[in-house]
Amino acid sequence: PDTYVTTDEVKAAIRTITKRDDRLHLYSHFGSDDPDVILDVIRFLVAACGCKFVTLDHITMVVSGLRDDDERKVLDYLSTRLAMLVEELNFALLLVSH
């Protein structure tokens, strides 16, 4: 609590971990986003940025703020589309779900 980490120190730590620029890409969906937007972002990260590992944390938070009355239906749609995307683009998807 008494220690403050500067932005420069965070950037230096990321450079040390990743060993080179453009190796770590972060996207924050702020707790909820249209599932198709998430799918488009993942497609971009894999196809354009060359990401081989994608972590989606937390899948239920993606749909929690949507106005759709049936979250289960949206989760099923997203899960199916994610599986298809993994098969199509051949990358590892690490998915957090509770």
Short mmCIF file of N, CA, C and O in Angstrom, two decimals:
data_model
loop_
_atom_site.label_atom_id
_atom_site.label_comp_id
_atom_site.label_asym_id
_atom_site.label_seq_id
_atom_site.Cartn_x
_atom_site.Cartn_y
_atom_site.Cartn_z
N PRO A 1 0.81 -1.22 0.00
CA PRO A 1 0.00 0.00 0.00
C PRO A 1 0.85 1.27 0.00
O PRO A 1 0.43 2.29 -0.53
N ASP A 2 2.04 1.21 0.56
CA ASP A 2 2.91 2.40 0.61
C ASP A 2 3.79 2.52 -0.62
O ASP A 2 4.51 3.49 -0.76
N THR A 3 3.72 1.53 -1.50
CA THR A 3 4.58 1.52 -2.68
C THR A 3 3.77 1.94 -3.90
O THR A 3 2.69 1.44 -4.15
N TYR A 4 4.33 2.86 -4.65
CA TYR A 4 3.70 3.33 -5.87
C TYR A 4 4.54 2.86 -7.06
O TYR A 4 5.75 3.05 -7.07
N VAL A 5 3.90 2.25 -8.03
CA VAL A 5 4.59 1.79 -9.23
C VAL A 5 4.26 2.76 -10.35
O VAL A 5 3.10 3.01 -10.65
N THR A 6 5.28 3.28 -10.98
CA THR A 6 5.07 4.24 -12.06
C THR A 6 4.72 3.52 -13.36
O THR A 6 4.98 2.32 -13.52
N THR A 7 4.18 4.27 -14.28
CA THR A 7 3.86 3.73 -15.60
C THR A 7 5.13 3.25 -16.29
O THR A 7 5.13 2.19 -16.95
N ASP A 8 6.21 3.98 -16.14
CA ASP A 8 7.48 3.56 -16.76
C ASP A 8 7.97 2.24 -16.18
O ASP A 8 8.52 1.40 -16.91
N GLU A 9 7.78 2.02 -14.88
CA GLU A 9 8.18 0.75 -14.26
C GLU A 9 7.32 -0.40 -14.77
O GLU A 9 7.83 -1.50 -15.00
N VAL A 10 6.03 -0.15 -14.97
CA VAL A 10 5.16 -1.19 -15.53
C VAL A 10 5.59 -1.52 -16.94
O VAL A 10 5.70 -2.70 -17.31
N LYS A 11 5.86 -0.52 -17.76
CA LYS A 11 6.31 -0.75 -19.13
C LYS A 11 7.63 -1.51 -19.16
O LYS A 11 7.82 -2.42 -19.98
N ALA A 12 8.54 -1.18 -18.27
CA ALA A 12 9.83 -1.88 -18.20
C ALA A 12 9.62 -3.35 -17.82
O ALA A 12 10.27 -4.24 -18.37
N ALA A 13 8.71 -3.61 -16.90
CA ALA A 13 8.43 -4.99 -16.49
C ALA A 13 7.83 -5.78 -17.65
O ALA A 13 8.20 -6.95 -17.88
N ILE A 14 6.92 -5.18 -18.40
CA ILE A 14 6.32 -5.86 -19.55
C ILE A 14 7.38 -6.15 -20.60
O ILE A 14 7.43 -7.24 -21.17
N ARG A 15 8.27 -5.19 -20.87
CA ARG A 15 9.36 -5.42 -21.84
C ARG A 15 10.26 -6.57 -21.38
O ARG A 15 10.71 -7.38 -22.19
N THR A 16 10.54 -6.64 -20.09
CA THR A 16 11.37 -7.72 -19.55
C THR A 16 10.70 -9.07 -19.74
O THR A 16 11.34 -10.05 -20.14
N ILE A 17 9.41 -9.12 -19.50
CA ILE A 17 8.67 -10.39 -19.61
C ILE A 17 8.52 -10.82 -21.05
O ILE A 17 8.69 -11.99 -21.39
N THR A 18 8.17 -9.89 -21.93
CA THR A 18 7.88 -10.25 -23.32
C THR A 18 9.11 -10.31 -24.21
O THR A 18 9.05 -10.86 -25.30
N LYS A 19 10.23 -9.74 -23.77
CA LYS A 19 11.51 -9.77 -24.48
C LYS A 19 11.56 -8.95 -25.76
O LYS A 19 12.60 -8.73 -26.31
N ARG A 20 10.43 -8.52 -26.29
CA ARG A 20 10.44 -7.68 -27.48
C ARG A 20 9.12 -6.93 -27.57
O ARG A 20 8.13 -7.29 -26.94
N ASP A 21 9.09 -5.89 -28.37
CA ASP A 21 7.88 -5.08 -28.53
C ASP A 21 6.79 -5.85 -29.26
O ASP A 21 7.07 -6.79 -30.01
N ASP A 22 5.57 -5.43 -29.08
CA ASP A 22 4.40 -5.98 -29.78
C ASP A 22 4.15 -7.46 -29.51
O ASP A 22 3.56 -8.15 -30.33
N ARG A 23 4.62 -7.97 -28.39
CA ARG A 23 4.40 -9.37 -28.09
C ARG A 23 3.22 -9.57 -27.14
O ARG A 23 2.68 -10.65 -27.04
N LEU A 24 2.83 -8.54 -26.44
CA LEU A 24 1.71 -8.61 -25.51
C LEU A 24 0.66 -7.59 -25.94
O LEU A 24 0.96 -6.41 -26.10
N HIS A 25 -0.57 -8.07 -26.15
CA HIS A 25 -1.67 -7.19 -26.52
C HIS A 25 -2.77 -7.35 -25.48
O HIS A 25 -3.15 -8.47 -25.13
N LEU A 26 -3.29 -6.23 -25.00
CA LEU A 26 -4.35 -6.24 -24.00
C LEU A 26 -5.57 -5.52 -24.56
O LEU A 26 -5.46 -4.49 -25.21
N TYR A 27 -6.74 -6.09 -24.28
CA TYR A 27 -8.00 -5.46 -24.65
C TYR A 27 -8.92 -5.56 -23.45
O TYR A 27 -9.11 -6.65 -22.90
N SER A 28 -9.48 -4.46 -23.04
CA SER A 28 -10.41 -4.46 -21.91
C SER A 28 -11.81 -4.20 -22.44
O SER A 28 -12.05 -3.18 -23.08
N HIS A 29 -12.71 -5.11 -22.14
CA HIS A 29 -14.09 -4.93 -22.58
C HIS A 29 -14.94 -4.32 -21.47
O HIS A 29 -16.15 -4.22 -21.60
N PHE A 30 -14.32 -3.89 -20.39
CA PHE A 30 -14.97 -3.16 -19.30
C PHE A 30 -16.20 -3.88 -18.75
O PHE A 30 -17.17 -3.26 -18.35
N GLY A 31 -16.16 -5.19 -18.73
CA GLY A 31 -17.23 -5.94 -18.08
C GLY A 31 -18.34 -6.40 -18.98
O GLY A 31 -18.98 -7.39 -18.70
N SER A 32 -18.60 -5.73 -20.07
CA SER A 32 -19.62 -6.22 -21.00
C SER A 32 -19.39 -5.59 -22.36
O SER A 32 -18.97 -4.45 -22.47
N ASP A 33 -19.66 -6.37 -23.37
CA ASP A 33 -19.48 -5.90 -24.74
C ASP A 33 -20.29 -6.81 -25.64
O ASP A 33 -20.63 -7.93 -25.27
N ASP A 34 -20.58 -6.34 -26.81
CA ASP A 34 -21.28 -7.16 -27.79
C ASP A 34 -20.41 -8.37 -28.11
O ASP A 34 -19.22 -8.21 -28.41
N PRO A 35 -20.96 -9.58 -28.06
CA PRO A 35 -20.15 -10.77 -28.35
C PRO A 35 -19.46 -10.72 -29.72
O PRO A 35 -18.34 -11.18 -29.86
N ASP A 36 -20.11 -10.12 -30.71
CA ASP A 36 -19.49 -10.03 -32.03
C ASP A 36 -18.28 -9.10 -32.03
O ASP A 36 -17.34 -9.32 -32.78
N VAL A 37 -18.30 -8.09 -31.17
CA VAL A 37 -17.13 -7.21 -31.04
C VAL A 37 -15.96 -7.99 -30.45
O VAL A 37 -14.83 -7.89 -30.92
N ILE A 38 -16.24 -8.78 -29.41
CA ILE A 38 -15.19 -9.61 -28.80
C ILE A 38 -14.62 -10.57 -29.83
O ILE A 38 -13.40 -10.74 -29.93
N LEU A 39 -15.48 -11.20 -30.61
CA LEU A 39 -15.02 -12.12 -31.64
C LEU A 39 -14.16 -11.40 -32.67
O LEU A 39 -13.12 -11.93 -33.09
N ASP A 40 -14.55 -10.21 -33.07
CA ASP A 40 -13.77 -9.43 -34.03
C ASP A 40 -12.40 -9.05 -33.46
O ASP A 40 -11.39 -9.10 -34.17
N VAL A 41 -12.37 -8.67 -32.19
CA VAL A 41 -11.10 -8.30 -31.55
C VAL A 41 -10.17 -9.51 -31.49
O VAL A 41 -8.98 -9.41 -31.81
N ILE A 42 -10.71 -10.66 -31.12
CA ILE A 42 -9.89 -11.87 -31.05
C ILE A 42 -9.38 -12.24 -32.44
O ILE A 42 -8.21 -12.59 -32.61
N ARG A 43 -10.25 -12.15 -33.43
CA ARG A 43 -9.83 -12.44 -34.82
C ARG A 43 -8.68 -11.51 -35.23
O ARG A 43 -7.69 -11.94 -35.81
N PHE A 44 -8.79 -10.23 -34.91
CA PHE A 44 -7.74 -9.27 -35.23
C PHE A 44 -6.44 -9.62 -34.51
O PHE A 44 -5.36 -9.60 -35.12
N LEU A 45 -6.53 -9.92 -33.22
CA LEU A 45 -5.33 -10.23 -32.45
C LEU A 45 -4.60 -11.45 -33.02
O LEU A 45 -3.38 -11.48 -33.08
N VAL A 46 -5.37 -12.45 -33.43
CA VAL A 46 -4.75 -13.67 -33.96
C VAL A 46 -4.27 -13.47 -35.40
O VAL A 46 -3.12 -13.76 -35.73
N ALA A 47 -5.16 -12.98 -36.26
CA ALA A 47 -4.83 -12.89 -37.69
C ALA A 47 -3.86 -11.75 -38.00
O ALA A 47 -2.93 -11.94 -38.79
N ALA A 48 -4.04 -10.60 -37.41
CA ALA A 48 -3.21 -9.44 -37.76
C ALA A 48 -2.00 -9.27 -36.85
O ALA A 48 -0.94 -8.86 -37.32
N CYS A 49 -2.16 -9.60 -35.59
CA CYS A 49 -1.08 -9.37 -34.63
C CYS A 49 -0.24 -10.63 -34.37
O CYS A 49 0.79 -10.55 -33.72
N GLY A 50 -0.71 -11.77 -34.87
CA GLY A 50 0.06 -12.99 -34.73
C GLY A 50 -0.01 -13.65 -33.36
O GLY A 50 0.86 -14.46 -33.02
N CYS A 51 -1.03 -13.33 -32.57
CA CYS A 51 -1.16 -13.95 -31.25
C CYS A 51 -1.46 -15.44 -31.39
O CYS A 51 -2.29 -15.83 -32.20
N LYS A 52 -0.77 -16.24 -30.62
CA LYS A 52 -0.99 -17.68 -30.64
C LYS A 52 -1.75 -18.15 -29.40
O LYS A 52 -2.28 -19.24 -29.36
N PHE A 53 -1.78 -17.29 -28.37
CA PHE A 53 -2.49 -17.59 -27.13
C PHE A 53 -3.37 -16.39 -26.79
O PHE A 53 -2.89 -15.25 -26.75
N VAL A 54 -4.64 -16.64 -26.55
CA VAL A 54 -5.59 -15.59 -26.17
C VAL A 54 -6.26 -16.02 -24.88
O VAL A 54 -6.73 -17.16 -24.77
N THR A 55 -6.31 -15.12 -23.92
CA THR A 55 -7.01 -15.38 -22.66
C THR A 55 -8.23 -14.48 -22.60
O THR A 55 -8.12 -13.27 -22.73
N LEU A 56 -9.40 -15.09 -22.43
CA LEU A 56 -10.64 -14.35 -22.28
C LEU A 56 -11.09 -14.50 -20.83
O LEU A 56 -11.49 -15.57 -20.39
N ASP A 57 -10.98 -13.42 -20.09
CA ASP A 57 -11.30 -13.43 -18.67
C ASP A 57 -12.26 -12.29 -18.40
O ASP A 57 -11.90 -11.13 -18.47
N HIS A 58 -13.34 -12.59 -18.24
CA HIS A 58 -14.21 -13.64 -17.81
C HIS A 58 -15.38 -13.67 -18.78
O HIS A 58 -16.00 -12.66 -19.03
N ILE A 59 -15.71 -14.85 -19.33
CA ILE A 59 -16.70 -14.94 -20.41
C ILE A 59 -18.08 -14.46 -19.98
O ILE A 59 -18.78 -13.81 -20.74
N THR A 60 -18.49 -14.75 -18.75
CA THR A 60 -19.83 -14.31 -18.33
C THR A 60 -19.90 -12.80 -18.15
O THR A 60 -20.96 -12.20 -18.30
N MET A 61 -18.76 -12.17 -17.87
CA MET A 61 -18.75 -10.71 -17.76
C MET A 61 -18.95 -10.04 -19.12
O MET A 61 -19.42 -8.91 -19.20
N VAL A 62 -18.60 -10.75 -20.19
CA VAL A 62 -18.79 -10.21 -21.53
C VAL A 62 -20.26 -9.93 -21.77
O VAL A 62 -20.63 -8.92 -22.35
N VAL A 63 -21.12 -10.82 -21.30
CA VAL A 63 -22.55 -10.70 -21.58
C VAL A 63 -23.37 -10.17 -20.41
O VAL A 63 -24.56 -9.93 -20.56
N SER A 64 -22.75 -9.95 -19.27
CA SER A 64 -23.52 -9.59 -18.08
C SER A 64 -24.25 -8.26 -18.19
O SER A 64 -25.32 -8.09 -17.63
N GLY A 65 -23.71 -7.31 -18.92
CA GLY A 65 -24.34 -6.01 -19.01
C GLY A 65 -25.20 -5.81 -20.25
O GLY A 65 -25.74 -4.73 -20.47
N LEU A 66 -25.33 -6.84 -21.05
CA LEU A 66 -26.14 -6.73 -22.27
C LEU A 66 -27.62 -6.69 -21.92
O LEU A 66 -28.05 -7.21 -20.90
N ARG A 67 -28.39 -6.14 -22.79
CA ARG A 67 -29.84 -6.01 -22.54
C ARG A 67 -30.61 -7.25 -22.94
O ARG A 67 -31.82 -7.30 -22.75
N ASP A 68 -29.93 -8.24 -23.45
CA ASP A 68 -30.60 -9.48 -23.83
C ASP A 68 -31.11 -10.17 -22.57
O ASP A 68 -30.40 -10.30 -21.58
N ASP A 69 -32.35 -10.61 -22.60
CA ASP A 69 -32.97 -11.25 -21.43
C ASP A 69 -32.45 -12.65 -21.18
O ASP A 69 -32.58 -13.17 -20.09
N ASP A 70 -31.87 -13.27 -22.19
CA ASP A 70 -31.43 -14.65 -22.06
C ASP A 70 -29.90 -14.73 -22.17
O ASP A 70 -29.35 -14.98 -23.24
N GLU A 71 -29.21 -14.52 -21.03
CA GLU A 71 -27.74 -14.57 -21.02
C GLU A 71 -27.23 -15.94 -21.45
O GLU A 71 -26.21 -16.04 -22.10
N ARG A 72 -27.96 -16.99 -21.08
CA ARG A 72 -27.56 -18.36 -21.43
C ARG A 72 -27.48 -18.51 -22.95
O ARG A 72 -26.55 -19.11 -23.49
N LYS A 73 -28.45 -17.95 -23.65
CA LYS A 73 -28.47 -18.02 -25.11
C LYS A 73 -27.27 -17.29 -25.71
O LYS A 73 -26.63 -17.78 -26.64
N VAL A 74 -26.95 -16.13 -25.16
CA VAL A 74 -25.81 -15.35 -25.65
C VAL A 74 -24.50 -16.08 -25.35
O VAL A 74 -23.59 -16.14 -26.18
N LEU A 75 -24.40 -16.68 -24.16
CA LEU A 75 -23.19 -17.46 -23.81
C LEU A 75 -23.03 -18.66 -24.74
O LEU A 75 -21.90 -18.98 -25.15
N ASP A 76 -24.13 -19.33 -25.06
CA ASP A 76 -24.06 -20.46 -26.00
C ASP A 76 -23.58 -20.00 -27.37
O ASP A 76 -22.75 -20.65 -28.00
N TYR A 77 -24.12 -18.88 -27.83
CA TYR A 77 -23.71 -18.33 -29.12
C TYR A 77 -22.22 -18.00 -29.11
O TYR A 77 -21.47 -18.40 -30.01
N LEU A 78 -21.78 -17.29 -28.06
CA LEU A 78 -20.38 -16.89 -27.98
C LEU A 78 -19.45 -18.10 -27.89
O LEU A 78 -18.43 -18.15 -28.56
N SER A 79 -19.82 -19.07 -27.09
CA SER A 79 -19.00 -20.28 -26.94
C SER A 79 -18.86 -21.03 -28.26
O SER A 79 -17.76 -21.48 -28.62
N THR A 80 -19.95 -21.15 -28.98
CA THR A 80 -19.92 -21.84 -30.28
C THR A 80 -19.05 -21.09 -31.27
O THR A 80 -18.21 -21.67 -31.96
N ARG A 81 -19.21 -19.78 -31.34
CA ARG A 81 -18.42 -18.97 -32.27
C ARG A 81 -16.94 -18.98 -31.90
O ARG A 81 -16.07 -18.99 -32.78
N LEU A 82 -16.64 -18.98 -30.59
CA LEU A 82 -15.23 -19.05 -30.16
C LEU A 82 -14.61 -20.38 -30.58
O LEU A 82 -13.48 -20.41 -31.06
N ALA A 83 -15.34 -21.46 -30.42
CA ALA A 83 -14.83 -22.78 -30.83
C ALA A 83 -14.56 -22.81 -32.33
O ALA A 83 -13.54 -23.33 -32.78
N MET A 84 -15.45 -22.22 -33.11
CA MET A 84 -15.26 -22.17 -34.56
C MET A 84 -14.04 -21.33 -34.92
O MET A 84 -13.28 -21.68 -35.83
N LEU A 85 -13.85 -20.22 -34.21
CA LEU A 85 -12.72 -19.33 -34.46
C LEU A 85 -11.40 -20.02 -34.15
O LEU A 85 -10.42 -19.90 -34.90
N VAL A 86 -11.35 -20.77 -33.06
CA VAL A 86 -10.14 -21.51 -32.69
C VAL A 86 -9.80 -22.53 -33.78
O VAL A 86 -8.64 -22.65 -34.18
N GLU A 87 -10.80 -23.23 -34.27
CA GLU A 87 -10.57 -24.21 -35.34
C GLU A 87 -10.10 -23.52 -36.62
O GLU A 87 -9.19 -23.99 -37.28
N GLU A 88 -10.72 -22.42 -36.95
CA GLU A 88 -10.39 -21.71 -38.18
C GLU A 88 -8.98 -21.12 -38.17
O GLU A 88 -8.24 -21.24 -39.16
N LEU A 89 -8.59 -20.49 -37.05
CA LEU A 89 -7.34 -19.75 -37.00
C LEU A 89 -6.21 -20.49 -36.27
O LEU A 89 -5.09 -19.98 -36.24
N ASN A 90 -6.51 -21.63 -35.67
CA ASN A 90 -5.51 -22.47 -35.04
C ASN A 90 -4.70 -21.72 -33.97
O ASN A 90 -3.49 -21.51 -34.12
N PHE A 91 -5.38 -21.31 -32.90
CA PHE A 91 -4.71 -20.67 -31.77
C PHE A 91 -5.25 -21.28 -30.48
O PHE A 91 -6.25 -22.01 -30.49
N ALA A 92 -4.58 -21.01 -29.39
CA ALA A 92 -5.00 -21.52 -28.08
C ALA A 92 -5.86 -20.47 -27.39
O ALA A 92 -5.45 -19.31 -27.27
N LEU A 93 -7.02 -20.87 -26.94
CA LEU A 93 -7.92 -19.97 -26.23
C LEU A 93 -8.03 -20.44 -24.79
O LEU A 93 -8.44 -21.57 -24.52
N LEU A 94 -7.61 -19.57 -23.87
CA LEU A 94 -7.71 -19.85 -22.44
C LEU A 94 -8.93 -19.07 -21.97
O LEU A 94 -8.95 -17.83 -22.04
N LEU A 95 -9.92 -19.78 -21.48
CA LEU A 95 -11.21 -19.17 -21.16
C LEU A 95 -11.49 -19.31 -19.67
O LEU A 95 -11.42 -20.41 -19.13
N VAL A 96 -11.79 -18.19 -19.02
CA VAL A 96 -12.14 -18.21 -17.60
C VAL A 96 -13.66 -18.16 -17.49
O VAL A 96 -14.31 -17.33 -18.11
N SER A 97 -14.20 -19.07 -16.71
CA SER A 97 -15.65 -19.13 -16.49
C SER A 97 -15.93 -19.70 -15.12
O SER A 97 -15.25 -20.62 -14.68
N HIS A 98 -16.91 -19.16 -14.45
CA HIS A 98 -17.32 -19.69 -13.14
C HIS A 98 -18.75 -20.15 -13.23
O HIS A 98 -19.55 -19.62 -13.90
#
